[in-house]
Amino acid sequence: MKFDSFNAKPQGQSAGALSLDGWDKSESQPEVSHVSSSQRELTGHDIANLRPREFRNVSLGLELYAPGKWHETKNSRSLRLHDMATGTKLKAKGFARQDVSIEKWVGMRLPMLTKEMPEMTQVAKPVAIQGENWGSRVQGIVTEYQGRLPGDEEDSHLLICCLRTDSMLISVTISAPTPVFAMNRAVYNWIFSRCDIGMAFPVLPALPASTRGTGARHQPAQDSYDYVELGNLASGMRLLNVAMLMFGGIVWSVQHFHLRGTQAAIMVFPFLALVAVMSLFGLIRVYRGADWGRSFKIIVGILAFIPFFNILAVLAINLRARAILRAEGYKIGLLACKEAIPESNHDMSNVIMLTVVLILAEFGYASYMNSRSSAAPESALTELSVPGQHFSISMPGEPVEQRLAAHAGVSNHHTYLSRAGKLQYAITYFDLASKPDEPGLFLEGIRDGIVSDLKAIVIEDNTTMLKGNAGRSMVLSAKGEIKKVTFFLAGKTVYLIEVTGPKSEEHSPRIAAFFESFHLN
């Protein structure tokens, strides 16, 4: 095929020479020239330098060559190529239809294009073209349009080629900004000359509208899942998978860093909210992209927001979505199918941006809280060692002794209190009349009494030992505060060490230093 490089007409024929009404008459057939792709017949272009590669859509039987750097997106009824550098776009779309003449196909397609792009004006009448290997199998007619699309700052030029075989109707559209189009017109002509239509791979037959909502895959008469539907399916699957990974990261962080209390809630809640929003939008996109049964949608939608069951829900969605995308000829990556997601979809960039903002905000909050903690005045630790007693412990400031009333079976009952900043420190000791026969049960009784008196929620409860003496270590939440308690039974003497303060101070190093300073002599 040869085009005049300035007016895109077959050489030797005017733009209006072809009469569609006379397509079947031999005298109306244009003269064409077959040109080998190995020749440098394109003005100013060497095709080898463009590193062309073959692009296929087996459902359409379409094969074409284009520069290898062009990005490909396709489904069972369309093929899209995009050159990021120049803004050139190629769209090929078709469907099975027998015994439709080429002039009727052009009469169908051009009004559709005018309706889709009312800003574009036809600047050349349709003319016949002939590809390298078409022979009598493929017939083609091409025309061109020019105009300024909404949002663009310059005019665009468009070539649309209607191709027809005995069983398939395909349109191939190439568009680019007008200056780019003028420079690369010969390349676009070469792409048309090398495209071909072979045996189409059979796709699922169309289903009647009554099957919608029954779980059966719906397919309109002319189109399978279109570009937008598959894009929704792929982008929704990616959102769900990323949300699951983020949720796992949040759970791991809470457990690994022992996050508790109000500060932890402030740190974790924004990320949980982001995961919930991602999951909701992911489900909506997936449901738009695949016509699954209502029962499946409801069950999966509920399970998606229940911990642990959400893993099963996302797995079920992935299995079904991957099956659809594979059937459409896409390759599935780790998180989703990137090629099926439209370039206009910015879900992941938005997620990344929000995550970075949250991380920076959390970092600022943590820095602020640390600065407040470090700025708070701290009293020097003073070792407390009571004469006649067999323990020592370091407490801030000057501990205040409280002699408590005697109880049946209890003697020598004392408590020493100290307050520094937001924390209150205390150590209590008392003697029993005799050593308990079962120390473990005795310690459990103390634990139950503490929980009952404080009406507290037990966050942690562990057994411990100190120089062979059994003990318990607990973390309690009561009345908006955190209380850490450790108690031991040494012979007939009970030692109870505790710190009370706001939840934000739960992991303060001062608390750890206080408990570690307790020794039995």
PDB file of N, CA, C and O in Angstrom, residues 83-146:
ATOM      1  N   ASP A  83       1.308   4.940  22.606  1.00  0.00           N
ATOM      2  CA  ASP A  83       2.690   5.405  22.616  1.00  0.00           C
ATOM      3  C   ASP A  83       2.772   6.579  23.583  1.00  0.00           C
ATOM      4  O   ASP A  83       2.287   7.685  23.294  1.00  0.00           O
ATOM      5  N   MET A  84       3.362   6.338  24.761  1.00  0.00           N
ATOM      6  CA  MET A  84       3.423   7.364  25.794  1.00  0.00           C
ATOM      7  C   MET A  84       4.208   8.591  25.319  1.00  0.00           C
ATOM      8  O   MET A  84       3.896   9.727  25.688  1.00  0.00           O
ATOM      9  N   ALA A  85       5.228   8.377  24.507  1.00  0.00           N
ATOM     10  CA  ALA A  85       6.117   9.474  24.123  1.00  0.00           C
ATOM     11  C   ALA A  85       5.425  10.476  23.207  1.00  0.00           C
ATOM     12  O   ALA A  85       5.611  11.688  23.354  1.00  0.00           O
ATOM     13  N   THR A  86       4.635  10.002  22.251  1.00  0.00           N
ATOM     14  CA  THR A  86       4.033  10.898  21.259  1.00  0.00           C
ATOM     15  C   THR A  86       2.550  11.113  21.462  1.00  0.00           C
ATOM     16  O   THR A  86       1.966  11.993  20.833  1.00  0.00           O
ATOM     17  N   GLY A  87       1.915  10.323  22.312  1.00  0.00           N
ATOM     18  CA  GLY A  87       0.473  10.440  22.497  1.00  0.00           C
ATOM     19  C   GLY A  87      -0.330   9.718  21.439  1.00  0.00           C
ATOM     20  O   GLY A  87      -1.552   9.860  21.364  1.00  0.00           O
ATOM     21  N   THR A  88       0.337   8.924  20.606  1.00  0.00           N
ATOM     22  CA  THR A  88      -0.373   8.163  19.590  1.00  0.00           C
ATOM     23  C   THR A  88      -1.161   7.026  20.227  1.00  0.00           C
ATOM     24  O   THR A  88      -0.664   6.332  21.102  1.00  0.00           O
ATOM     25  N   LYS A  89      -2.393   6.841  19.766  1.00  0.00           N
ATOM     26  CA  LYS A  89      -3.247   5.773  20.277  1.00  0.00           C
ATOM     27  C   LYS A  89      -3.820   4.974  19.123  1.00  0.00           C
ATOM     28  O   LYS A  89      -4.231   5.547  18.103  1.00  0.00           O
ATOM     29  N   LEU A  90      -3.815   3.663  19.292  1.00  0.00           N
ATOM     30  CA  LEU A  90      -4.442   2.769  18.313  1.00  0.00           C
ATOM     31  C   LEU A  90      -5.518   1.967  19.023  1.00  0.00           C
ATOM     32  O   LEU A  90      -5.268   1.389  20.084  1.00  0.00           O
ATOM     33  N   LYS A  91      -6.715   1.936  18.437  1.00  0.00           N
ATOM     34  CA  LYS A  91      -7.816   1.165  18.992  1.00  0.00           C
ATOM     35  C   LYS A  91      -8.367   0.262  17.896  1.00  0.00           C
ATOM     36  O   LYS A  91      -8.734   0.736  16.822  1.00  0.00           O
ATOM     37  N   ALA A  92      -8.391  -1.022  18.179  1.00  0.00           N
ATOM     38  CA  ALA A  92      -8.978  -1.988  17.245  1.00  0.00           C
ATOM     39  C   ALA A  92     -10.108  -2.709  17.962  1.00  0.00           C
ATOM     40  O   ALA A  92      -9.939  -3.192  19.080  1.00  0.00           O
ATOM     41  N   LYS A  93     -11.265  -2.759  17.317  1.00  0.00           N
ATOM     42  CA  LYS A  93     -12.419  -3.376  17.944  1.00  0.00           C
ATOM     43  C   LYS A  93     -13.247  -4.057  16.877  1.00  0.00           C
ATOM     44  O   LYS A  93     -13.320  -3.582  15.744  1.00  0.00           O
ATOM     45  N   GLY A  94     -13.852  -5.185  17.200  1.00  0.00           N
ATOM     46  CA  GLY A  94     -14.633  -5.888  16.202  1.00  0.00           C
ATOM     47  C   GLY A  94     -15.552  -6.919  16.798  1.00  0.00           C
ATOM     48  O   GLY A  94     -15.588  -7.130  18.008  1.00  0.00           O
ATOM     49  N   PHE A  95     -16.293  -7.572  15.932  1.00  0.00           N
ATOM     50  CA  PHE A  95     -17.206  -8.618  16.360  1.00  0.00           C
ATOM     51  C   PHE A  95     -17.537  -9.491  15.157  1.00  0.00           C
ATOM     52  O   PHE A  95     -17.301  -9.126  13.997  1.00  0.00           O
ATOM     53  N   ALA A  96     -18.054 -10.662  15.460  1.00  0.00           N
ATOM     54  CA  ALA A  96     -18.409 -11.614  14.407  1.00  0.00           C
ATOM     55  C   ALA A  96     -19.731 -11.198  13.776  1.00  0.00           C
ATOM     56  O   ALA A  96     -20.714 -10.970  14.472  1.00  0.00           O
ATOM     57  N   ARG A  97     -19.726 -11.082  12.460  1.00  0.00           N
ATOM     58  CA  ARG A  97     -20.951 -10.783  11.724  1.00  0.00           C
ATOM     59  C   ARG A  97     -20.751 -11.251  10.284  1.00  0.00           C
ATOM     60  O   ARG A  97     -19.830 -10.791   9.613  1.00  0.00           O
ATOM     61  N   GLN A  98     -21.567 -12.150   9.845  1.00  0.00           N
ATOM     62  CA  GLN A  98     -21.416 -12.729   8.517  1.00  0.00           C
ATOM     63  C   GLN A  98     -22.230 -11.956   7.483  1.00  0.00           C
ATOM     64  O   GLN A  98     -23.266 -11.363   7.802  1.00  0.00           O
ATOM     65  N   ASP A  99     -21.717 -11.990   6.262  1.00  0.00           N
ATOM     66  CA  ASP A  99     -22.435 -11.467   5.099  1.00  0.00           C
ATOM     67  C   ASP A  99     -22.809  -9.993   5.241  1.00  0.00           C
ATOM     68  O   ASP A  99     -23.920  -9.574   4.891  1.00  0.00           O
ATOM     69  N   VAL A 100     -21.879  -9.196   5.776  1.00  0.00           N
ATOM     70  CA  VAL A 100     -22.064  -7.743   5.816  1.00  0.00           C
ATOM     71  C   VAL A 100     -21.045  -7.139   4.863  1.00  0.00           C
ATOM     72  O   VAL A 100     -19.836  -7.362   5.014  1.00  0.00           O
ATOM     73  N   SER A 101     -21.509  -6.371   3.897  1.00  0.00           N
ATOM     74  CA  SER A 101     -20.602  -5.804   2.913  1.00  0.00           C
ATOM     75  C   SER A 101     -19.743  -4.722   3.541  1.00  0.00           C
ATOM     76  O   SER A 101     -20.079  -4.157   4.575  1.00  0.00           O
ATOM     77  N   ILE A 102     -18.622  -4.416   2.899  1.00  0.00           N
ATOM     78  CA  ILE A 102     -17.708  -3.415   3.429  1.00  0.00           C
ATOM     79  C   ILE A 102     -18.358  -2.040   3.453  1.00  0.00           C
ATOM     80  O   ILE A 102     -18.172  -1.253   4.386  1.00  0.00           O
ATOM     81  N   GLU A 103     -19.187  -1.730   2.415  1.00  0.00           N
ATOM     82  CA  GLU A 103     -19.811  -0.413   2.407  1.00  0.00           C
ATOM     83  C   GLU A 103     -20.861  -0.280   3.512  1.00  0.00           C
ATOM     84  O   GLU A 103     -21.023   0.781   4.109  1.00  0.00           O
ATOM     85  N   LYS A 104     -21.533  -1.387   3.815  1.00  0.00           N
ATOM     86  CA  LYS A 104     -22.497  -1.336   4.919  1.00  0.00           C
ATOM     87  C   LYS A 104     -21.773  -1.180   6.255  1.00  0.00           C
ATOM     88  O   LYS A 104     -22.235  -0.452   7.150  1.00  0.00           O
ATOM     89  N   TRP A 105     -20.635  -1.836   6.387  1.00  0.00           N
ATOM     90  CA  TRP A 105     -19.853  -1.723   7.616  1.00  0.00           C
ATOM     91  C   TRP A 105     -19.358  -0.291   7.798  1.00  0.00           C
ATOM     92  O   TRP A 105     -19.426   0.279   8.893  1.00  0.00           O
ATOM     93  N   VAL A 106     -18.875   0.342   6.706  1.00  0.00           N
ATOM     94  CA  VAL A 106     -18.451   1.733   6.797  1.00  0.00           C
ATOM     95  C   VAL A 106     -19.638   2.628   7.145  1.00  0.00           C
ATOM     96  O   VAL A 106     -19.533   3.547   7.971  1.00  0.00           O
ATOM     97  N   GLY A 107     -20.789   2.329   6.531  1.00  0.00           N
ATOM     98  CA  GLY A 107     -21.989   3.106   6.831  1.00  0.00           C
ATOM     99  C   GLY A 107     -22.455   2.951   8.273  1.00  0.00           C
ATOM    100  O   GLY A 107     -23.138   3.834   8.805  1.00  0.00           O
ATOM    101  N   MET A 108     -22.081   1.846   8.918  1.00  0.00           N
ATOM    102  CA  MET A 108     -22.400   1.645  10.337  1.00  0.00           C
ATOM    103  C   MET A 108     -21.381   2.347  11.231  1.00  0.00           C
ATOM    104  O   MET A 108     -21.740   3.006  12.214  1.00  0.00           O
ATOM    105  N   ARG A 109     -20.106   2.224  10.887  1.00  0.00           N
ATOM    106  CA  ARG A 109     -19.046   2.637  11.812  1.00  0.00           C
ATOM    107  C   ARG A 109     -18.826   4.140  11.832  1.00  0.00           C
ATOM    108  O   ARG A 109     -18.633   4.729  12.903  1.00  0.00           O
ATOM    109  N   LEU A 110     -18.846   4.798  10.670  1.00  0.00           N
ATOM    110  CA  LEU A 110     -18.537   6.221  10.654  1.00  0.00           C
ATOM    111  C   LEU A 110     -19.573   7.052  11.423  1.00  0.00           C
ATOM    112  O   LEU A 110     -19.190   7.971  12.162  1.00  0.00           O
ATOM    113  N   PRO A 111     -20.865   6.777  11.298  1.00  0.00           N
ATOM    114  CA  PRO A 111     -21.814   7.522  12.145  1.00  0.00           C
ATOM    115  C   PRO A 111     -21.591   7.272  13.638  1.00  0.00           C
ATOM    116  O   PRO A 111     -21.801   8.171  14.455  1.00  0.00           O
ATOM    117  N   MET A 112     -21.171   6.045  13.986  1.00  0.00           N
ATOM    118  CA  MET A 112     -20.866   5.777  15.384  1.00  0.00           C
ATOM    119  C   MET A 112     -19.704   6.638  15.860  1.00  0.00           C
ATOM    120  O   MET A 112     -19.725   7.187  16.969  1.00  0.00           O
ATOM    121  N   LEU A 113     -18.662   6.764  15.032  1.00  0.00           N
ATOM    122  CA  LEU A 113     -17.515   7.576  15.420  1.00  0.00           C
ATOM    123  C   LEU A 113     -17.915   9.042  15.559  1.00  0.00           C
ATOM    124  O   LEU A 113     -17.470   9.735  16.486  1.00  0.00           O
ATOM    125  N   THR A 114     -18.770   9.531  14.643  1.00  0.00           N
ATOM    126  CA  THR A 114     -19.232  10.914  14.728  1.00  0.00           C
ATOM    127  C   THR A 114     -20.011  11.158  16.012  1.00  0.00           C
ATOM    128  O   THR A 114     -19.898  12.218  16.636  1.00  0.00           O
ATOM    129  N   LYS A 115     -20.760  10.145  16.421  1.00  0.00           N
ATOM    130  CA  LYS A 115     -21.525  10.267  17.670  1.00  0.00           C
ATOM    131  C   LYS A 115     -20.601  10.218  18.883  1.00  0.00           C
ATOM    132  O   LYS A 115     -20.802  10.942  19.865  1.00  0.00           O
ATOM    133  N   GLU A 116     -19.569   9.359  18.822  1.00  0.00           N
ATOM    134  CA  GLU A 116     -18.627   9.236  19.932  1.00  0.00           C
ATOM    135  C   GLU A 116     -17.746  10.478  20.057  1.00  0.00           C
ATOM    136  O   GLU A 116     -17.398  10.888  21.167  1.00  0.00           O
ATOM    137  N   MET A 117     -17.365  11.068  18.926  1.00  0.00           N
ATOM    138  CA  MET A 117     -16.467  12.225  18.918  1.00  0.00           C
ATOM    139  C   MET A 117     -17.068  13.327  18.060  1.00  0.00           C
ATOM    140  O   MET A 117     -16.632  13.572  16.929  1.00  0.00           O
ATOM    141  N   PRO A 118     -18.082  14.023  18.561  1.00  0.00           N
ATOM    142  CA  PRO A 118     -18.719  15.064  17.741  1.00  0.00           C
ATOM    143  C   PRO A 118     -17.779  16.217  17.414  1.00  0.00           C
ATOM    144  O   PRO A 118     -18.052  16.996  16.493  1.00  0.00           O
ATOM    145  N   GLU A 119     -16.674  16.347  18.148  1.00  0.00           N
ATOM    146  CA  GLU A 119     -15.733  17.426  17.878  1.00  0.00           C
ATOM    147  C   GLU A 119     -14.885  17.165  16.631  1.00  0.00           C
ATOM    148  O   GLU A 119     -14.282  18.096  16.084  1.00  0.00           O
ATOM    149  N   MET A 120     -14.832  15.919  16.200  1.00  0.00           N
ATOM    150  CA  MET A 120     -13.999  15.566  15.056  1.00  0.00           C
ATOM    151  C   MET A 120     -14.764  15.780  13.753  1.00  0.00           C
ATOM    152  O   MET A 120     -15.938  15.395  13.637  1.00  0.00           O
ATOM    153  N   THR A 121     -14.107  16.364  12.769  1.00  0.00           N
ATOM    154  CA  THR A 121     -14.712  16.639  11.468  1.00  0.00           C
ATOM    155  C   THR A 121     -14.019  15.799  10.398  1.00  0.00           C
ATOM    156  O   THR A 121     -12.783  15.719  10.360  1.00  0.00           O
ATOM    157  N   GLN A 122     -14.817  15.167   9.541  1.00  0.00           N
ATOM    158  CA  GLN A 122     -14.242  14.353   8.479  1.00  0.00           C
ATOM    159  C   GLN A 122     -13.550  15.266   7.475  1.00  0.00           C
ATOM    160  O   GLN A 122     -14.141  16.214   6.963  1.00  0.00           O
ATOM    161  N   VAL A 123     -12.281  14.982   7.182  1.00  0.00           N
ATOM    162  CA  VAL A 123     -11.497  15.832   6.281  1.00  0.00           C
ATOM    163  C   VAL A 123     -11.120  15.104   4.989  1.00  0.00           C
ATOM    164  O   VAL A 123     -10.406  15.667   4.162  1.00  0.00           O
ATOM    165  N   ALA A 124     -11.539  13.855   4.848  1.00  0.00           N
ATOM    166  CA  ALA A 124     -11.275  13.121   3.600  1.00  0.00           C
ATOM    167  C   ALA A 124     -12.353  12.072   3.422  1.00  0.00           C
ATOM    168  O   ALA A 124     -12.829  11.496   4.406  1.00  0.00           O
ATOM    169  N   LYS A 125     -12.748  11.865   2.193  1.00  0.00           N
ATOM    170  CA  LYS A 125     -13.758  10.859   1.914  1.00  0.00           C
ATOM    171  C   LYS A 125     -13.150   9.464   2.019  1.00  0.00           C
ATOM    172  O   LYS A 125     -11.937   9.291   1.856  1.00  0.00           O
ATOM    173  N   PRO A 126     -13.959   8.447   2.279  1.00  0.00           N
ATOM    174  CA  PRO A 126     -13.433   7.081   2.391  1.00  0.00           C
ATOM    175  C   PRO A 126     -12.764   6.625   1.098  1.00  0.00           C
ATOM    176  O   PRO A 126     -13.261   6.902  -0.003  1.00  0.00           O
ATOM    177  N   VAL A 127     -11.641   5.956   1.245  1.00  0.00           N
ATOM    178  CA  VAL A 127     -10.939   5.386   0.095  1.00  0.00           C
ATOM    179  C   VAL A 127     -10.554   3.944   0.415  1.00  0.00           C
ATOM    180  O   VAL A 127     -10.353   3.584   1.577  1.00  0.00           O
ATOM    181  N   ALA A 128     -10.461   3.133  -0.604  1.00  0.00           N
ATOM    182  CA  ALA A 128     -10.115   1.724  -0.419  1.00  0.00           C
ATOM    183  C   ALA A 128      -8.616   1.565  -0.250  1.00  0.00           C
ATOM    184  O   ALA A 128      -7.822   2.315  -0.829  1.00  0.00           O
ATOM    185  N   ILE A 129      -8.225   0.599   0.573  1.00  0.00           N
ATOM    186  CA  ILE A 129      -6.819   0.264   0.745  1.00  0.00           C
ATOM    187  C   ILE A 129      -6.655  -1.233   0.594  1.00  0.00           C
ATOM    188  O   ILE A 129      -7.640  -1.995   0.647  1.00  0.00           O
ATOM    189  N   GLN A 130      -5.429  -1.657   0.398  1.00  0.00           N
ATOM    190  CA  GLN A 130      -5.135  -3.075   0.242  1.00  0.00           C
ATOM    191  C   GLN A 130      -3.868  -3.393   1.033  1.00  0.00           C
ATOM    192  O   GLN A 130      -2.822  -2.787   0.811  1.00  0.00           O
ATOM    193  N   GLY A 131      -3.969  -4.316   1.978  1.00  0.00           N
ATOM    194  CA  GLY A 131      -2.826  -4.720   2.764  1.00  0.00           C
ATOM    195  C   GLY A 131      -1.948  -5.703   2.031  1.00  0.00           C
ATOM    196  O   GLY A 131      -2.302  -6.199   0.947  1.00  0.00           O
ATOM    197  N   GLU A 132      -0.809  -6.020   2.605  1.00  0.00           N
ATOM    198  CA  GLU A 132       0.180  -6.846   1.935  1.00  0.00           C
ATOM    199  C   GLU A 132      -0.321  -8.243   1.637  1.00  0.00           C
ATOM    200  O   GLU A 132      -0.027  -8.807   0.590  1.00  0.00           O
ATOM    201  N   ASN A 133      -1.068  -8.830   2.576  1.00  0.00           N
ATOM    202  CA  ASN A 133      -1.449 -10.239   2.419  1.00  0.00           C
ATOM    203  C   ASN A 133      -2.964 -10.439   2.407  1.00  0.00           C
ATOM    204  O   ASN A 133      -3.449 -11.504   2.744  1.00  0.00           O
ATOM    205  N   TRP A 134      -3.706  -9.406   2.058  1.00  0.00           N
ATOM    206  CA  TRP A 134      -5.155  -9.524   2.132  1.00  0.00           C
ATOM    207  C   TRP A 134      -5.731 -10.354   0.987  1.00  0.00           C
ATOM    208  O   TRP A 134      -6.574 -11.211   1.217  1.00  0.00           O
ATOM    209  N   GLY A 135      -5.280 -10.060  -0.219  1.00  0.00           N
ATOM    210  CA  GLY A 135      -5.891 -10.721  -1.362  1.00  0.00           C
ATOM    211  C   GLY A 135      -7.376 -10.386  -1.422  1.00  0.00           C
ATOM    212  O   GLY A 135      -7.802  -9.233  -1.248  1.00  0.00           O
ATOM    213  N   SER A 136      -8.191 -11.413  -1.612  1.00  0.00           N
ATOM    214  CA  SER A 136      -9.642 -11.207  -1.627  1.00  0.00           C
ATOM    215  C   SER A 136     -10.282 -11.511  -0.274  1.00  0.00           C
ATOM    216  O   SER A 136     -11.491 -11.373  -0.122  1.00  0.00           O
ATOM    217  N   ARG A 137      -9.442 -11.940   0.712  1.00  0.00           N
ATOM    218  CA  ARG A 137     -10.001 -12.309   2.022  1.00  0.00           C
ATOM    219  C   ARG A 137     -10.472 -11.088   2.807  1.00  0.00           C
ATOM    220  O   ARG A 137     -11.476 -11.129   3.510  1.00  0.00           O
ATOM    221  N   VAL A 138      -9.683 -10.018   2.731  1.00  0.00           N
ATOM    222  CA  VAL A 138      -9.930  -8.843   3.562  1.00  0.00           C
ATOM    223  C   VAL A 138     -10.178  -7.649   2.668  1.00  0.00           C
ATOM    224  O   VAL A 138      -9.474  -7.443   1.669  1.00  0.00           O
ATOM    225  N   GLN A 139     -11.192  -6.882   2.996  1.00  0.00           N
ATOM    226  CA  GLN A 139     -11.457  -5.621   2.318  1.00  0.00           C
ATOM    227  C   GLN A 139     -11.332  -4.500   3.344  1.00  0.00           C
ATOM    228  O   GLN A 139     -11.690  -4.666   4.508  1.00  0.00           O
ATOM    229  N   GLY A 140     -10.813  -3.353   2.911  1.00  0.00           N
ATOM    230  CA  GLY A 140     -10.600  -2.253   3.842  1.00  0.00           C
ATOM    231  C   GLY A 140     -10.874  -0.909   3.225  1.00  0.00           C
ATOM    232  O   GLY A 140     -10.594  -0.687   2.047  1.00  0.00           O
ATOM    233  N   ILE A 141     -11.460  -0.027   4.010  1.00  0.00           N
ATOM    234  CA  ILE A 141     -11.713   1.351   3.600  1.00  0.00           C
ATOM    235  C   ILE A 141     -11.266   2.259   4.740  1.00  0.00           C
ATOM    236  O   ILE A 141     -11.567   2.009   5.910  1.00  0.00           O
ATOM    237  N   VAL A 142     -10.546   3.324   4.374  1.00  0.00           N
ATOM    238  CA  VAL A 142      -9.993   4.219   5.382  1.00  0.00           C
ATOM    239  C   VAL A 142     -10.434   5.642   5.101  1.00  0.00           C
ATOM    240  O   VAL A 142     -10.624   6.032   3.941  1.00  0.00           O
ATOM    241  N   THR A 143     -10.637   6.404   6.170  1.00  0.00           N
ATOM    242  CA  THR A 143     -10.894   7.833   6.051  1.00  0.00           C
ATOM    243  C   THR A 143     -10.257   8.517   7.245  1.00  0.00           C
ATOM    244  O   THR A 143      -9.736   7.854   8.148  1.00  0.00           O
ATOM    245  N   GLU A 144     -10.275   9.856   7.244  1.00  0.00           N
ATOM    246  CA  GLU A 144      -9.605  10.564   8.315  1.00  0.00           C
ATOM    247  C   GLU A 144     -10.428  11.740   8.811  1.00  0.00           C
ATOM    248  O   GLU A 144     -11.260  12.292   8.083  1.00  0.00           O
ATOM    249  N   TYR A 145     -10.158  12.085  10.076  1.00  0.00           N
ATOM    250  CA  TYR A 145     -10.885  13.159  10.762  1.00  0.00           C
ATOM    251  C   TYR A 145      -9.877  14.063  11.458  1.00  0.00           C
ATOM    252  O   TYR A 145      -8.741  13.669  11.733  1.00  0.00           O
ATOM    253  N   GLN A 146     -10.337  15.281  11.762  1.00  0.00           N
ATOM    254  CA  GLN A 146      -9.498  16.214  12.500  1.00  0.00           C
ATOM    255  C   GLN A 146     -10.378  17.062  13.402  1.00  0.00           C
ATOM    256  O   GLN A 146     -11.523  17.383  13.062  1.00  0.00           O
TER     257      GLN A 146
END
